[in-house]
Amino acid sequence: MSAPDGRHRLLPRTDRARVALVLGLALVVTVFTATVPLLRDWFDLRVYHGTVDTWVHHGGRVYDYRVPGTPYGFTYPPFAAVAMLPMAWVGLRTAIVLCLGLDLVALAVVLFVLAGPRPRRHGWFGTSLVLCALALFEPFRDTVSFGQVNLLLLALVLADAWLLATGRGRWAGAGIGLAAAVKLTPAIFIGLLLLARRWRAAGLATAVAAAATAAAAWVAPAPSRFYWTEALWDTSRVGRLDYVSNQSLQGVLARLVAPHEPSRALWALLVLAVLGVWAVRARAAVRAGDWTAAFAVTGLTACLVSPITWVHHLVWLLPSFAVLLRHRRLLPLTAALYGLLCSSVVWLWFDDASGVAGFVGSNTYVWITLGLLLRLPVGQSPGPRRPLSRRNSDTAAAPTPAEPAITPASDQPSPAAWSFSRAGGGDARRG
């Protein structure tokens, strides 16, 4: 008996049993969401909506707006505010509906790239199982309930991963460029393209980001001037570094020395060390043509080195689970890590992160991210490869022992291309 057949026997075979399973899982998700995590009441979306509404209709300044009763306001580059201008002509409820619609589109793109045809093989049943699993994932549910842009940015970046992996590299980089213009963190993926020597894609990403930023400066010169000269350098605008939701290296250091400021020199050394590990692991993945893993380790690195990585930013860990789920031997570990990221465990130390238990527990998501960066299987795709159809592309010649190439030949797909094209077809897996 083949392994896929054995796995399929674990799934219910009748529609009645499938409906019962989905309803049961939906009930579990509903109870869990209502009792364990805190719903975020569209807080970030209210920041976006209030900012552009005040800017357009009341003559306010973009970076002066604060949500009533809070110190929090708009912190993204000016292009993000320009892109959100249409919200100024709709009410908050309409903006929420539009945000949910965009999240669904972005989720479809993410699942298409990471999961391939596996959920579609099981139709509504497979899709329902995936959605139930994602609804438990704390970064995902926080992104949705905050009204955040993380899922949209992940979709833009992964669209480029798919283009690179499937030999459609002509437009690769455009999604990364747009994402970097909305929020600075995705700019690290331009670094990945440079490491991979994908000069055209890196140039396109840089050009798109620069063009979007220039367009924002033309539309909103005063906010652009203020952001790039003042707001960008004022970390207090974003929030407290030691807040337990900050699951970055900087957050670890800040909680260690709170209420004092963490050492910037020590943080810089840790960032350099992480970037060194990233460069080695990303190059290994790219040399093997494993774009899934290359983008995964880059997303992990972005979360670690960013001064502030709120829990909802950790949707960038989803590609790492795509890599882990290729390997059946890693399924128990994958389930354990995913369970921890669903558990909201770090919030147990919301009030006090002192002591050994506080140090370990309040930084749980940082340890997971760091562990994945160090140990994520890169350049490995179990199971036989199934060739893709021949396409005209700008890919390089097939690798040779003397001179390994970064990109696959057009008639011999890379592990990542194979993974994207048929993950879930019986022998491979998505994320």
Tab-separated table of C-alpha atoms in Angstrom:
chain	number	residue	atom	x	y	z
A	1	MET	CA	0.000	0.000	0.000
A	2	SER	CA	1.387	3.422	-0.894
A	3	ALA	CA	1.794	6.118	1.690
A	4	PRO	CA	-0.720	8.469	0.060
A	5	ASP	CA	-3.375	5.748	0.041
A	6	GLY	CA	-2.725	5.100	3.713
A	7	ARG	CA	-3.164	8.748	4.520
A	8	HIS	CA	-6.363	8.990	2.531
A	9	ARG	CA	-7.866	6.099	4.535
A	10	LEU	CA	-7.713	8.330	7.599
A	11	LEU	CA	-10.131	10.786	5.969
A	12	PRO	CA	-13.923	10.249	6.034
A	13	ARG	CA	-15.204	8.761	2.794
A	14	THR	CA	-18.866	9.777	2.833
A	15	ASP	CA	-20.238	13.293	2.431
A	16	ARG	CA	-22.179	12.928	5.670
A	17	ALA	CA	-19.024	12.080	7.607
A	18	ARG	CA	-17.156	14.933	5.948
A	19	VAL	CA	-19.870	17.441	6.819
A	20	ALA	CA	-19.874	16.178	10.409
A	21	LEU	CA	-16.081	16.530	10.643
A	22	VAL	CA	-16.085	20.049	9.189
A	23	LEU	CA	-18.924	21.155	11.484
A	24	GLY	CA	-17.089	19.693	14.465
A	25	LEU	CA	-13.864	21.474	13.549
A	26	ALA	CA	-15.760	24.718	12.929
A	27	LEU	CA	-17.294	24.412	16.395
A	28	VAL	CA	-13.858	23.869	17.941
A	29	VAL	CA	-12.480	26.894	16.082
A	30	THR	CA	-15.429	29.037	17.167
A	31	VAL	CA	-15.165	28.057	20.830
A	32	PHE	CA	-11.396	28.503	20.811
A	33	THR	CA	-11.601	31.910	19.134
A	34	ALA	CA	-14.275	33.082	21.553
A	35	THR	CA	-12.484	31.928	24.705
A	36	VAL	CA	-8.700	31.875	24.227
A	37	PRO	CA	-7.495	34.715	21.974
A	38	LEU	CA	-8.553	38.333	22.045
A	39	LEU	CA	-10.342	39.653	18.971
A	40	ARG	CA	-8.757	42.899	17.819
A	41	ASP	CA	-11.862	44.845	16.745
A	42	TRP	CA	-10.339	45.994	13.432
A	43	PHE	CA	-7.990	48.315	15.316
A	44	ASP	CA	-5.385	48.736	12.569
A	45	LEU	CA	-8.055	49.162	9.923
A	46	ARG	CA	-9.525	51.950	12.059
A	47	VAL	CA	-6.072	53.561	12.026
A	48	TYR	CA	-5.947	53.364	8.218
A	49	HIS	CA	-9.512	54.564	7.727
A	50	GLY	CA	-9.260	57.368	10.250
A	51	THR	CA	-5.966	58.556	8.781
A	52	VAL	CA	-7.132	58.883	5.187
A	53	ASP	CA	-10.547	60.234	6.210
A	54	THR	CA	-8.938	62.978	8.314
A	55	TRP	CA	-6.379	63.680	5.585
A	56	VAL	CA	-8.917	64.024	2.767
A	57	HIS	CA	-11.979	65.480	4.459
A	58	HIS	CA	-10.668	67.426	7.431
A	59	GLY	CA	-7.312	68.778	6.288
A	60	GLY	CA	-5.383	66.714	8.821
A	61	ARG	CA	-1.826	65.487	8.397
A	62	VAL	CA	-1.189	61.794	7.779
A	63	TYR	CA	1.256	61.199	10.618
A	64	ASP	CA	-0.546	63.381	13.167
A	65	TYR	CA	-3.714	61.257	13.325
A	66	ARG	CA	-4.298	59.135	16.436
A	67	VAL	CA	-7.128	56.701	17.090
A	68	PRO	CA	-9.292	58.481	19.691
A	69	GLY	CA	-8.253	57.534	23.204
A	70	THR	CA	-4.977	55.920	22.113
A	71	PRO	CA	-1.439	57.067	21.204
A	72	TYR	CA	-1.448	55.001	17.999
A	73	GLY	CA	-1.478	56.377	14.482
A	74	PHE	CA	-0.267	55.689	10.959
A	75	THR	CA	3.303	54.324	10.742
A	76	TYR	CA	3.659	53.036	7.156
A	77	PRO	CA	5.450	54.765	4.248
A	78	PRO	CA	3.465	57.443	2.377
A	79	PHE	CA	2.723	55.114	-0.550
A	80	ALA	CA	0.605	52.980	1.788
A	81	ALA	CA	-1.502	56.015	2.686
A	82	VAL	CA	-1.907	56.911	-0.993
A	83	ALA	CA	-2.914	53.322	-1.819
A	84	MET	CA	-5.520	53.444	0.957
A	85	LEU	CA	-7.080	56.719	-0.213
A	86	PRO	CA	-10.233	55.026	-1.613
A	87	MET	CA	-11.220	54.231	1.989
A	88	ALA	CA	-11.807	57.959	2.530
A	89	TRP	CA	-14.996	57.710	0.451
A	90	VAL	CA	-16.570	54.768	2.277
A	91	GLY	CA	-17.651	54.185	5.853
A	92	LEU	CA	-15.772	52.028	8.314
A	93	ARG	CA	-18.193	49.095	7.945
A	94	THR	CA	-17.782	49.130	4.176
A	95	ALA	CA	-14.018	49.308	4.636
A	96	ILE	CA	-14.201	46.214	6.871
A	97	VAL	CA	-16.135	44.303	4.213
A	98	LEU	CA	-13.658	45.363	1.525
A	99	CYS	CA	-10.764	44.363	3.779
A	100	LEU	CA	-12.240	40.915	4.318
A	101	GLY	CA	-12.722	40.540	0.566
A	102	LEU	CA	-9.085	41.466	-0.103
A	103	ASP	CA	-7.969	39.035	2.601
A	104	LEU	CA	-9.902	36.242	0.883
A	105	VAL	CA	-8.276	37.047	-2.459
A	106	ALA	CA	-4.843	37.188	-0.842
A	107	LEU	CA	-5.488	33.906	0.976
A	108	ALA	CA	-6.449	32.267	-2.305
A	109	VAL	CA	-3.145	33.403	-3.830
A	110	VAL	CA	-1.140	32.186	-0.829
A	111	LEU	CA	-2.831	28.785	-0.874
A	112	PHE	CA	-2.431	28.486	-4.642
A	113	VAL	CA	1.295	29.124	-4.375
A	114	LEU	CA	2.016	27.114	-1.234
A	115	ALA	CA	-0.573	24.339	-1.280
A	116	GLY	CA	-0.895	23.711	-5.000
A	117	PRO	CA	-3.729	21.398	-5.984
A	118	ARG	CA	-3.950	19.436	-2.716
A	119	PRO	CA	-6.953	21.265	-1.172
A	120	ARG	CA	-8.679	21.349	-4.578
A	121	ARG	CA	-8.357	17.565	-4.871
A	122	HIS	CA	-10.757	17.255	-1.967
A	123	GLY	CA	-13.001	20.130	-3.134
A	124	TRP	CA	-14.981	21.919	-0.438
A	125	PHE	CA	-13.819	19.391	2.149
A	126	GLY	CA	-10.104	20.010	1.649
A	127	THR	CA	-10.617	23.758	1.529
A	128	SER	CA	-12.639	23.666	4.747
A	129	LEU	CA	-9.921	21.720	6.578
A	130	VAL	CA	-7.270	24.221	5.486
A	131	LEU	CA	-9.423	27.187	6.531
A	132	CYS	CA	-10.102	25.664	9.948
A	133	ALA	CA	-6.383	25.112	10.482
A	134	LEU	CA	-5.565	28.684	9.427
A	135	ALA	CA	-8.328	30.132	11.596
A	136	LEU	CA	-6.522	28.703	14.641
A	137	PHE	CA	-3.152	30.174	13.611
A	138	GLU	CA	-2.671	33.216	15.844
A	139	PRO	CA	-0.793	35.419	13.344
A	140	PHE	CA	-3.476	34.762	10.723
A	141	ARG	CA	-6.455	35.413	12.968
A	142	ASP	CA	-4.763	38.547	14.351
A	143	THR	CA	-4.094	39.807	10.833
A	144	VAL	CA	-7.770	39.403	9.952
A	145	SER	CA	-9.208	40.798	13.189
A	146	PHE	CA	-6.797	43.757	13.223
A	147	GLY	CA	-7.637	44.517	9.573
A	148	GLN	CA	-3.915	44.319	8.839
A	149	VAL	CA	-2.126	44.268	5.450
A	150	ASN	CA	0.190	41.326	6.191
A	151	LEU	CA	-1.698	38.756	4.149
A	152	LEU	CA	-1.806	41.050	1.112
A	153	LEU	CA	1.950	41.627	1.316
A	154	LEU	CA	2.606	37.896	1.703
A	155	ALA	CA	0.513	37.218	-1.403
A	156	LEU	CA	2.457	39.813	-3.428
A	157	VAL	CA	5.796	38.348	-2.387
A	158	LEU	CA	4.776	34.717	-2.912
A	159	ALA	CA	3.456	35.568	-6.367
A	160	ASP	CA	7.066	36.397	-7.249
A	161	ALA	CA	8.220	33.119	-5.691
A	162	TRP	CA	5.788	31.281	-7.969
A	163	LEU	CA	6.987	33.183	-11.036
A	164	LEU	CA	10.596	32.324	-10.274
A	165	ALA	CA	9.887	28.683	-9.468
A	166	THR	CA	7.860	28.055	-12.622
A	167	GLY	CA	10.175	29.813	-15.067
A	168	ARG	CA	7.988	32.872	-15.586
A	169	GLY	CA	10.676	35.244	-14.405
A	170	ARG	CA	9.927	38.165	-16.705
A	171	TRP	CA	7.704	39.957	-14.183
A	172	ALA	CA	9.230	38.498	-11.020
A	173	GLY	CA	10.094	41.255	-8.593
A	174	ALA	CA	7.090	43.492	-9.200
A	175	GLY	CA	5.175	42.042	-6.247
A	176	ILE	CA	8.161	42.405	-3.927
A	177	GLY	CA	8.616	46.007	-5.041
A	178	LEU	CA	4.992	46.891	-4.325
A	179	ALA	CA	5.107	45.160	-0.939
A	180	ALA	CA	8.300	47.035	-0.007
A	181	ALA	CA	6.687	50.350	-0.957
A	182	VAL	CA	3.747	49.631	1.381
A	183	LYS	CA	5.878	48.377	4.270
A	184	LEU	CA	9.662	48.339	4.562
A	185	THR	CA	10.111	44.787	5.887
A	186	PRO	CA	9.537	42.981	2.535
A	187	ALA	CA	12.540	44.867	1.099
A	188	ILE	CA	14.688	42.011	2.446
A	189	PHE	CA	13.358	39.890	-0.425
A	190	ILE	CA	15.220	42.196	-2.815
A	191	GLY	CA	18.306	41.043	-0.927
A	192	LEU	CA	17.284	37.451	-1.647
A	193	LEU	CA	17.057	38.219	-5.368
A	194	LEU	CA	20.541	39.735	-5.238
A	195	LEU	CA	21.879	36.666	-3.401
A	196	ALA	CA	20.323	34.529	-6.117
A	197	ARG	CA	21.883	36.707	-8.817
A	198	ARG	CA	18.493	37.322	-10.317
A	199	TRP	CA	19.547	40.772	-11.424
A	200	ARG	CA	16.516	41.458	-13.601
A	201	ALA	CA	14.059	40.586	-10.828
A	202	ALA	CA	16.038	42.558	-8.236
A	203	GLY	CA	16.174	45.554	-10.577
A	204	LEU	CA	12.458	45.361	-11.274
A	205	ALA	CA	11.632	45.106	-7.556
A	206	THR	CA	13.841	48.107	-6.794
A	207	ALA	CA	12.399	50.112	-9.683
A	208	VAL	CA	8.799	49.366	-8.674
A	209	ALA	CA	9.459	50.291	-5.038
A	210	ALA	CA	11.244	53.492	-6.079
A	211	ALA	CA	8.534	54.437	-8.582
A	212	ALA	CA	5.756	53.873	-6.036
A	213	THR	CA	7.648	55.917	-3.439
A	214	ALA	CA	8.251	58.713	-5.953
A	215	ALA	CA	4.581	58.713	-6.962
A	216	ALA	CA	3.611	59.024	-3.298
A	217	ALA	CA	6.039	61.930	-2.904
A	218	TRP	CA	4.373	63.658	-5.870
A	219	VAL	CA	0.848	63.082	-4.510
A	220	ALA	CA	1.733	63.786	-0.864
A	221	PRO	CA	5.003	65.758	-0.653
A	222	ALA	CA	4.617	66.960	2.941
A	223	PRO	CA	3.822	63.517	4.460
A	224	SER	CA	6.648	61.996	2.410
A	225	ARG	CA	9.131	64.553	3.654
A	226	PHE	CA	8.052	64.043	7.265
A	227	TYR	CA	8.114	60.242	7.068
A	228	TRP	CA	11.570	59.856	5.531
A	229	THR	CA	13.208	62.518	7.704
A	230	GLU	CA	11.451	62.059	11.057
A	231	ALA	CA	8.721	59.416	11.463
A	232	LEU	CA	10.806	56.536	10.112
A	233	TRP	CA	13.426	56.994	12.832
A	234	ASP	CA	10.994	57.405	15.722
A	235	THR	CA	10.384	53.858	17.007
A	236	SER	CA	8.157	55.164	19.794
A	237	ARG	CA	5.449	55.787	17.195
A	238	VAL	CA	5.065	52.036	16.660
A	239	GLY	CA	4.869	50.869	20.279
A	240	ARG	CA	6.932	49.659	23.222
A	241	LEU	CA	9.862	47.455	22.316
A	242	ASP	CA	9.351	45.265	25.402
A	243	TYR	CA	5.645	44.630	24.724
A	244	VAL	CA	5.126	40.871	24.683
A	245	SER	CA	3.661	40.961	21.174
A	246	ASN	CA	7.043	42.105	19.838
A	247	GLN	CA	8.464	38.712	18.875
A	248	SER	CA	11.736	39.915	17.362
A	249	LEU	CA	15.334	39.809	18.586
A	250	GLN	CA	14.936	43.412	19.683
A	251	GLY	CA	11.873	42.389	21.681
A	252	VAL	CA	13.863	39.679	23.486
A	253	LEU	CA	16.570	42.159	24.482
A	254	ALA	CA	14.025	44.783	25.520
A	255	ARG	CA	12.184	42.384	27.828
A	256	LEU	CA	15.485	41.302	29.384
A	257	VAL	CA	16.412	44.825	30.478
A	258	ALA	CA	12.966	46.452	30.828
A	259	PRO	CA	12.264	49.196	31.762
A	260	HIS	CA	15.694	50.238	30.426
A	261	GLU	CA	16.567	50.583	26.752
A	262	PRO	CA	18.217	47.508	25.171
A	263	SER	CA	21.770	47.754	23.839
A	264	ARG	CA	21.742	48.783	20.211
A	265	ALA	CA	25.253	47.431	19.725
A	266	LEU	CA	24.263	43.969	20.967
A	267	TRP	CA	21.144	44.043	18.823
A	268	ALA	CA	23.227	44.998	15.768
A	269	LEU	CA	25.604	42.081	16.423
A	270	LEU	CA	22.693	39.649	16.686
A	271	VAL	CA	21.175	41.037	13.485
A	272	LEU	CA	24.482	40.580	11.642
A	273	ALA	CA	24.737	36.993	12.894
A	274	VAL	CA	21.194	36.204	11.763
A	275	LEU	CA	21.815	37.806	8.366
A	276	GLY	CA	24.929	35.656	7.991
A	277	VAL	CA	22.954	32.488	8.687
A	278	TRP	CA	20.235	33.670	6.303
A	279	ALA	CA	22.745	34.282	3.497
A	280	VAL	CA	24.176	30.778	3.831
A	281	ARG	CA	20.804	29.034	4.033
A	282	ALA	CA	19.144	31.132	1.332
A	283	ARG	CA	22.011	30.551	-1.103
A	284	ALA	CA	21.829	26.807	-0.425
A	285	ALA	CA	18.102	26.820	-1.182
A	286	VAL	CA	18.538	28.894	-4.325
A	287	ARG	CA	21.388	26.717	-5.616
A	288	ALA	CA	19.026	23.760	-5.325
A	289	GLY	CA	16.285	25.708	-7.080
A	290	ASP	CA	14.143	25.453	-3.947
A	291	TRP	CA	12.420	28.837	-4.063
A	292	THR	CA	9.880	27.777	-1.455
A	293	ALA	CA	12.629	27.322	1.129
A	294	ALA	CA	14.516	30.413	-0.042
A	295	PHE	CA	11.480	32.619	0.483
A	296	ALA	CA	10.693	30.814	3.741
A	297	VAL	CA	14.084	31.491	5.361
A	298	THR	CA	13.933	35.079	4.131
A	299	GLY	CA	10.549	35.582	5.793
A	300	LEU	CA	11.920	34.100	9.013
A	301	THR	CA	14.893	36.446	8.886
A	302	ALA	CA	12.686	39.479	8.299
A	303	CYS	CA	10.730	38.655	11.455
A	304	LEU	CA	13.891	38.250	13.535
A	305	VAL	CA	15.832	41.342	12.429
A	306	SER	CA	12.967	43.818	12.275
A	307	PRO	CA	13.050	46.074	15.362
A	308	ILE	CA	9.376	45.312	15.950
A	309	THR	CA	7.655	42.113	14.853
A	310	TRP	CA	4.150	41.961	16.269
A	311	VAL	CA	2.553	38.547	16.505
A	312	HIS	CA	0.383	39.226	13.464
A	313	HIS	CA	3.528	39.818	11.389
A	314	LEU	CA	4.364	36.130	11.826
A	315	VAL	CA	2.162	35.176	8.885
A	316	TRP	CA	5.584	35.231	7.174
A	317	LEU	CA	6.153	31.852	8.862
A	318	LEU	CA	3.545	30.143	6.675
A	319	PRO	CA	6.031	29.340	3.853
A	320	SER	CA	8.194	27.557	6.432
A	321	PHE	CA	5.311	25.215	7.212
A	322	ALA	CA	5.017	24.599	3.473
A	323	VAL	CA	8.584	23.302	3.574
A	324	LEU	CA	8.114	21.259	6.755
A	325	LEU	CA	5.003	19.550	5.447
A	326	ARG	CA	6.922	18.070	2.523
A	327	HIS	CA	8.588	15.694	4.988
A	328	ARG	CA	6.438	13.027	6.635
A	329	ARG	CA	9.077	12.362	9.307
A	330	LEU	CA	8.708	15.987	10.452
A	331	LEU	CA	4.928	15.924	10.799
A	332	PRO	CA	4.923	15.533	14.624
A	333	LEU	CA	7.352	18.442	14.993
A	334	THR	CA	5.358	20.497	12.503
A	335	ALA	CA	2.134	19.869	14.402
A	336	ALA	CA	3.784	20.828	17.708
A	337	LEU	CA	5.204	24.084	16.335
A	338	TYR	CA	1.932	24.975	14.650
A	339	GLY	CA	0.058	24.215	17.856
A	340	LEU	CA	2.298	26.561	19.825
A	341	LEU	CA	1.705	29.305	17.274
A	342	CYS	CA	-2.038	28.769	17.705
A	343	SER	CA	-1.947	28.781	21.487
A	344	SER	CA	-1.411	32.490	22.312
A	345	VAL	CA	1.067	31.155	24.880
A	346	VAL	CA	3.233	34.301	24.930
A	347	TRP	CA	0.341	36.292	26.411
A	348	LEU	CA	0.686	34.365	29.670
A	349	TRP	CA	3.594	36.751	30.346
A	350	PHE	CA	1.701	39.891	29.341
A	351	ASP	CA	2.165	41.525	32.750
A	352	ASP	CA	5.498	40.086	33.848
A	353	ALA	CA	8.192	38.508	31.688
A	354	SER	CA	10.856	38.379	34.383
A	355	GLY	CA	12.717	35.270	35.505
A	356	VAL	CA	13.753	32.192	33.576
A	357	ALA	CA	10.169	31.139	32.863
A	358	GLY	CA	9.356	34.616	31.626
A	359	PHE	CA	12.438	34.722	29.407
A	360	VAL	CA	11.634	31.364	27.830
A	361	GLY	CA	7.857	31.674	27.652
A	362	SER	CA	7.419	35.291	26.589
A	363	ASN	CA	9.763	34.740	23.643
A	364	THR	CA	8.322	31.412	22.516
A	365	TYR	CA	7.577	32.620	18.990
A	366	VAL	CA	11.095	34.040	18.653
A	367	TRP	CA	12.587	30.651	19.572
A	368	ILE	CA	10.364	28.961	16.989
A	369	THR	CA	11.366	31.459	14.310
A	370	LEU	CA	15.065	31.136	15.157
A	371	GLY	CA	14.865	27.347	15.243
A	372	LEU	CA	13.207	27.268	11.845
A	373	LEU	CA	15.871	29.543	10.393
A	374	LEU	CA	18.615	27.242	11.677
A	375	ARG	CA	17.042	23.852	10.942
A	376	LEU	CA	14.446	24.232	8.188
A	377	PRO	CA	15.156	21.636	5.470
A	378	VAL	CA	16.331	23.601	2.428
A	379	GLY	CA	16.950	22.267	-1.046
A	380	GLN	CA	15.095	19.046	-0.258
A	381	SER	CA	11.955	17.799	-1.973
A	382	PRO	CA	11.056	14.184	-1.136
A	383	GLY	CA	9.537	11.923	-3.742
A	384	PRO	CA	9.938	11.666	-7.524
A	385	ARG	CA	9.800	14.704	-9.760
A	386	ARG	CA	7.221	15.115	-12.461
A	387	PRO	CA	8.375	17.311	-15.364
A	388	LEU	CA	6.577	20.515	-16.194
A	389	SER	CA	5.662	21.430	-19.727
A	390	ARG	CA	8.400	23.181	-21.660
A	391	ARG	CA	8.147	26.954	-21.590
A	392	ASN	CA	10.092	29.805	-23.099
A	393	SER	CA	11.760	31.528	-20.156
A	394	ASP	CA	14.887	33.340	-19.129
A	395	THR	CA	16.143	30.407	-17.052
A	396	ALA	CA	19.742	29.280	-17.103
A	397	ALA	CA	21.266	26.081	-18.379
A	398	ALA	CA	20.962	22.886	-16.335
A	399	PRO	CA	23.340	22.703	-13.374
A	400	THR	CA	26.609	20.849	-13.731
A	401	PRO	CA	28.877	19.540	-10.980
A	402	ALA	CA	31.554	22.061	-11.960
A	403	GLU	CA	29.318	25.102	-12.058
A	404	PRO	CA	25.961	24.785	-10.270
A	405	ALA	CA	23.370	27.145	-11.619
A	406	ILE	CA	20.860	29.063	-9.552
A	407	THR	CA	17.888	28.612	-11.829
A	408	PRO	CA	16.575	25.384	-13.364
A	409	ALA	CA	16.642	24.479	-17.031
A	410	SER	CA	13.348	25.042	-18.811
A	411	ASP	CA	12.729	21.326	-19.335
A	412	GLN	CA	13.890	20.165	-15.896
A	413	PRO	CA	11.964	21.819	-13.064
A	414	SER	CA	13.566	22.709	-9.806
A	415	PRO	CA	12.359	21.096	-6.583
A	416	ALA	CA	10.406	24.253	-5.877
A	417	ALA	CA	8.806	24.334	-9.312
A	418	TRP	CA	7.822	20.689	-8.898
A	419	SER	CA	6.500	21.483	-5.434
A	420	PHE	CA	4.449	24.462	-6.602
A	421	SER	CA	3.041	22.587	-9.582
A	422	ARG	CA	1.894	19.431	-7.831
A	423	ALA	CA	2.235	19.799	-4.076
A	424	GLY	CA	-0.456	17.644	-2.602
A	425	GLY	CA	-0.678	15.449	-5.684
A	426	GLY	CA	0.160	12.427	-3.528
A	427	ASP	CA	3.917	12.697	-3.062
A	428	ALA	CA	4.582	16.293	-2.102
A	429	ARG	CA	3.210	18.935	0.147
A	430	ARG	CA	2.569	22.625	0.330
A	431	GLY	CA	2.447	25.151	3.115
